[in-house]
PDB file of C-alpha atoms in Angstrom:
ATOM      1  CA  UNK C   1      -6.679 -11.038 -10.443  1.00 30.00           C
ATOM      2  CA  UNK C   2      -4.640 -13.907 -11.209  1.00 29.00           C
ATOM      3  CA  UNK C   3      -2.763 -12.063 -13.982  1.00 33.00           C
ATOM      4  CA  UNK C   4      -1.883  -9.267 -11.303  1.00 35.00           C
ATOM      5  CA  UNK C   5      -0.805 -11.391  -8.356  1.00 34.00           C
ATOM      6  CA  UNK C   6       1.597 -13.327 -11.028  1.00 31.00           C
ATOM      7  CA  UNK C   7       3.161 -10.103 -12.105  1.00 36.00           C
ATOM      8  CA  UNK C   8       3.615  -9.150  -8.353  1.00 38.00           C
ATOM      9  CA  UNK C   9       5.201 -12.252  -7.490  1.00 39.00           C
ATOM     10  CA  UNK C  10       7.609 -12.099 -10.160  1.00 42.00           C
ATOM     11  CA  UNK C  11       8.842  -8.709  -9.333  1.00 47.00           C
ATOM     12  CA  UNK C  12       7.001  -7.008  -6.181  1.00 49.00           C
ATOM     13  CA  UNK C  13       8.180  -3.594  -7.171  1.00 50.00           C
ATOM     14  CA  UNK C  14       8.100  -3.201 -10.937  1.00 47.00           C
ATOM     15  CA  UNK C  15       9.361  -0.319 -12.952  1.00 43.00           C
ATOM     16  CA  UNK C  16       6.871   2.591 -13.323  1.00 44.00           C
ATOM     17  CA  UNK C  17       6.035   1.153 -16.909  1.00 44.00           C
ATOM     18  CA  UNK C  18       4.740  -2.043 -15.336  1.00 44.00           C
ATOM     19  CA  UNK C  19       3.114  -0.329 -12.432  1.00 46.00           C
ATOM     20  CA  UNK C  20       1.138   1.659 -15.122  1.00 47.00           C
ATOM     21  CA  UNK C  21       0.205  -1.455 -16.950  1.00 48.00           C
ATOM     22  CA  UNK C  22      -0.871  -3.269 -13.865  1.00 50.00           C
ATOM     23  CA  UNK C  23      -3.038  -0.052 -12.707  1.00 49.00           C
ATOM     24  CA  UNK C  24      -4.783  -0.010 -16.102  1.00 51.00           C
ATOM     25  CA  UNK C  25      -5.757  -3.778 -15.885  1.00 47.00           C
ATOM     26  CA  UNK C  26      -7.334  -2.890 -12.354  1.00 50.00           C
ATOM     27  CA  UNK C  27      -9.181  -0.020 -13.773  1.00 50.00           C
ATOM     28  CA  UNK C  28     -10.447  -2.116 -16.674  1.00 48.00           C
ATOM     29  CA  UNK C  29     -12.111  -4.574 -14.420  1.00 47.00           C
ATOM     30  CA  UNK C  30     -15.225  -2.259 -14.263  1.00 48.00           C
ATOM     31  CA  UNK C  31     -16.550   0.653 -12.112  1.00 50.00           C
ATOM     32  CA  UNK C  32     -16.809   0.414  -8.394  1.00 46.00           C
ATOM     33  CA  UNK C  33     -20.157  -0.948  -7.226  1.00 51.00           C
ATOM     34  CA  UNK C  34     -19.831   1.608  -4.512  1.00 49.00           C
ATOM     35  CA  UNK C  35     -19.152   5.055  -6.120  1.00 55.00           C
ATOM     36  CA  UNK C  36     -19.820   7.209  -2.912  1.00 67.00           C
ATOM     37  CA  UNK C  37     -17.385   5.248  -0.972  1.00 80.00           C
ATOM     38  CA  UNK C  38     -13.756   6.960  -0.369  1.00 88.00           C
ATOM     39  CA  UNK C  39     -10.831   5.737   1.469  1.00 91.00           C
ATOM     40  CA  UNK C  40      -7.898   7.664   2.621  1.00 92.00           C
ATOM     41  CA  UNK C  41      -4.663   6.804   4.029  1.00 91.00           C
ATOM     42  CA  UNK C  42      -3.417   9.097   6.688  1.00 92.00           C
ATOM     43  CA  UNK C  43       0.461   8.760   6.856  1.00 90.00           C
ATOM     44  CA  UNK C  44       2.844  10.317   9.566  1.00 87.00           C
ATOM     45  CA  UNK C  45       6.501  10.006   9.171  1.00 80.00           C
ATOM     46  CA  UNK C  46       9.592  10.612  11.582  1.00 76.00           C
ATOM     47  CA  UNK C  47       9.747  14.316  10.546  1.00 76.00           C
ATOM     48  CA  UNK C  48       6.147  14.698  11.987  1.00 77.00           C
ATOM     49  CA  UNK C  49       4.935  15.128   8.212  1.00 80.00           C
ATOM     50  CA  UNK C  50       1.268  14.024   8.043  1.00 87.00           C
ATOM     51  CA  UNK C  51      -0.581  13.628   5.068  1.00 89.00           C
ATOM     52  CA  UNK C  52      -3.887  12.395   3.907  1.00 93.00           C
ATOM     53  CA  UNK C  53      -4.023  10.521   0.568  1.00 92.00           C
ATOM     54  CA  UNK C  54      -7.178   9.575  -1.335  1.00 93.00           C
ATOM     55  CA  UNK C  55      -6.940   5.991  -2.530  1.00 92.00           C
ATOM     56  CA  UNK C  56      -8.386   5.508  -5.758  1.00 92.00           C
ATOM     57  CA  UNK C  57      -7.931   1.818  -7.557  1.00 93.00           C
ATOM     58  CA  UNK C  58      -4.401   1.597  -8.251  1.00 94.00           C
ATOM     59  CA  UNK C  59      -1.030   0.313  -6.759  1.00 95.00           C
ATOM     60  CA  UNK C  60       0.677   2.214  -4.068  1.00 96.00           C
ATOM     61  CA  UNK C  61       4.232   1.234  -2.857  1.00 95.00           C
ATOM     62  CA  UNK C  62       5.097   2.712   0.435  1.00 93.00           C
ATOM     63  CA  UNK C  63       8.741   3.378   1.345  1.00 92.00           C
ATOM     64  CA  UNK C  64      11.740   5.651   1.589  1.00 91.00           C
ATOM     65  CA  UNK C  65      12.591   5.314  -2.185  1.00 93.00           C
ATOM     66  CA  UNK C  66      11.681   8.268  -4.569  1.00 94.00           C
ATOM     67  CA  UNK C  67       9.886   6.064  -6.933  1.00 95.00           C
ATOM     68  CA  UNK C  68       7.379   5.049  -4.307  1.00 94.00           C
ATOM     69  CA  UNK C  69       3.874   6.393  -4.829  1.00 94.00           C
ATOM     70  CA  UNK C  70       3.939   7.157  -0.878  1.00 93.00           C
ATOM     71  CA  UNK C  71       7.454   8.193   0.146  1.00 92.00           C
ATOM     72  CA  UNK C  72       7.749   7.965   3.876  1.00 89.00           C
ATOM     73  CA  UNK C  73      10.612   9.950   5.282  1.00 86.00           C
ATOM     74  CA  UNK C  74      12.071   7.450   8.095  1.00 85.00           C
ATOM     75  CA  UNK C  75      15.624   6.124   7.970  1.00 86.00           C
ATOM     76  CA  UNK C  76      14.503   2.672   9.657  1.00 85.00           C
ATOM     77  CA  UNK C  77      12.130   1.627   6.849  1.00 88.00           C
ATOM     78  CA  UNK C  78      12.963  -0.233   3.784  1.00 90.00           C
ATOM     79  CA  UNK C  79      13.184   1.616   0.442  1.00 92.00           C
ATOM     80  CA  UNK C  80      10.247  -0.386  -0.831  1.00 93.00           C
ATOM     81  CA  UNK C  81       8.681  -1.420   2.507  1.00 93.00           C
ATOM     82  CA  UNK C  82       5.078  -2.593   1.409  1.00 94.00           C
ATOM     83  CA  UNK C  83       2.420  -2.443  -1.211  1.00 95.00           C
ATOM     84  CA  UNK C  84      -1.130  -1.520  -1.017  1.00 96.00           C
ATOM     85  CA  UNK C  85      -3.513  -2.563  -3.826  1.00 95.00           C
ATOM     86  CA  UNK C  86      -6.882  -0.980  -4.189  1.00 94.00           C
ATOM     87  CA  UNK C  87      -9.086  -2.851  -6.786  1.00 92.00           C
ATOM     88  CA  UNK C  88     -12.121  -1.392  -8.753  1.00 88.00           C
ATOM     89  CA  UNK C  89     -14.521  -2.572  -6.025  1.00 88.00           C
ATOM     90  CA  UNK C  90     -12.485  -0.690  -3.538  1.00 88.00           C
ATOM     91  CA  UNK C  91     -11.200  -3.784  -1.708  1.00 93.00           C
ATOM     92  CA  UNK C  92      -7.688  -2.981  -0.238  1.00 95.00           C
ATOM     93  CA  UNK C  93      -4.749  -5.220   0.515  1.00 96.00           C
ATOM     94  CA  UNK C  94      -1.374  -4.887   1.658  1.00 96.00           C
ATOM     95  CA  UNK C  95       1.813  -6.975   1.058  1.00 95.00           C
ATOM     96  CA  UNK C  96       4.810  -6.443   3.215  1.00 93.00           C
ATOM     97  CA  UNK C  97       8.283  -6.420   1.100  1.00 91.00           C
ATOM     98  CA  UNK C  98      10.535  -5.245   3.938  1.00 86.00           C
ATOM     99  CA  UNK C  99      13.657  -7.361   4.350  1.00 79.00           C
ATOM    100  CA  UNK C 100      14.857  -6.068   7.687  1.00 73.00           C
ATOM    101  CA  UNK C 101      13.453  -6.970  10.906  1.00 73.00           C
ATOM    102  CA  UNK C 102      11.120  -3.810  10.906  1.00 74.00           C
ATOM    103  CA  UNK C 103       8.144  -5.411   8.834  1.00 83.00           C
ATOM    104  CA  UNK C 104       4.760  -3.730   8.289  1.00 88.00           C
ATOM    105  CA  UNK C 105       2.526  -4.553  11.223  1.00 90.00           C
ATOM    106  CA  UNK C 106      -1.143  -4.243  10.843  1.00 94.00           C
ATOM    107  CA  UNK C 107      -3.267  -4.064  13.851  1.00 93.00           C
ATOM    108  CA  UNK C 108      -0.512  -5.197  16.074  1.00 91.00           C
ATOM    109  CA  UNK C 109       0.164  -8.260  14.056  1.00 92.00           C
ATOM    110  CA  UNK C 110       3.567  -8.509  11.991  1.00 90.00           C
ATOM    111  CA  UNK C 111       3.459  -9.287   8.092  1.00 92.00           C
ATOM    112  CA  UNK C 112       6.029 -11.673   6.750  1.00 90.00           C
ATOM    113  CA  UNK C 113       7.681 -11.066   3.740  1.00 91.00           C
ATOM    114  CA  UNK C 114       5.456 -11.494   0.768  1.00 91.00           C
ATOM    115  CA  UNK C 115       2.438 -11.824   3.197  1.00 93.00           C
ATOM    116  CA  UNK C 116      -0.877 -10.355   2.091  1.00 94.00           C
ATOM    117  CA  UNK C 117      -3.703  -8.970   4.133  1.00 95.00           C
ATOM    118  CA  UNK C 118      -6.871  -7.308   3.623  1.00 96.00           C
ATOM    119  CA  UNK C 119      -7.422  -4.005   5.152  1.00 95.00           C
ATOM    120  CA  UNK C 120     -10.705  -2.498   6.366  1.00 92.00           C
ATOM    121  CA  UNK C 121     -11.478   1.048   7.780  1.00 91.00           C
ATOM    122  CA  UNK C 122      -9.775   1.744  10.870  1.00 92.00           C
ATOM    123  CA  UNK C 123      -6.905  -0.572  10.456  1.00 93.00           C
ATOM    124  CA  UNK C 124      -3.476   0.932  11.643  1.00 93.00           C
ATOM    125  CA  UNK C 125      -0.315  -0.024   9.644  1.00 92.00           C
ATOM    126  CA  UNK C 126       2.779   0.510  11.740  1.00 90.00           C
ATOM    127  CA  UNK C 127       6.075   0.775   9.335  1.00 87.00           C
ATOM    128  CA  UNK C 128       8.396   1.669  12.471  1.00 84.00           C
ATOM    129  CA  UNK C 129       8.104   3.193  15.716  1.00 79.00           C
ATOM    130  CA  UNK C 130       8.040   6.560  14.229  1.00 76.00           C
ATOM    131  CA  UNK C 131       6.194   6.031  11.023  1.00 82.00           C
ATOM    132  CA  UNK C 132       2.678   4.641  10.622  1.00 87.00           C
ATOM    133  CA  UNK C 133      -0.599   5.099   8.533  1.00 87.00           C
ATOM    134  CA  UNK C 134      -4.221   4.400   9.308  1.00 90.00           C
ATOM    135  CA  UNK C 135      -6.947   3.616   6.669  1.00 88.00           C
ATOM    136  CA  UNK C 136     -10.146   5.653   7.058  1.00 88.00           C
ATOM    137  CA  UNK C 137     -13.335   5.753   5.173  1.00 87.00           C
ATOM    138  CA  UNK C 138     -15.511   8.840   4.262  1.00 83.00           C
TER     139      UNK C 138
END
């Protein structure tokens, strides 16, 4: 886990090749101890597009940029707004990388730039007034 954290702080949004290397590190750490558990991120953007995305162990960049794994169509959020990391044991964390005043807000509490917070089922992530995501478990 230290290797992953170091790589993320050096460059929070690495090129796709680096992202693939980091995600392969996550997958090599072993199989999940809770194989029946599935997490989904339900995303709604400013154009009323709603998606339900299954979260497997990997890195997920959320933002407007086309290189993000989860693209959110909202002109008021950053190109690379935040990073969601799901490890092999399905522990989920979010880190805000928004440089504007509209930072990621988890359950009503704003995340500072680079601040990491653990997510649990039912958490609401507000990216802007018109863009949000909810973490659910099935």
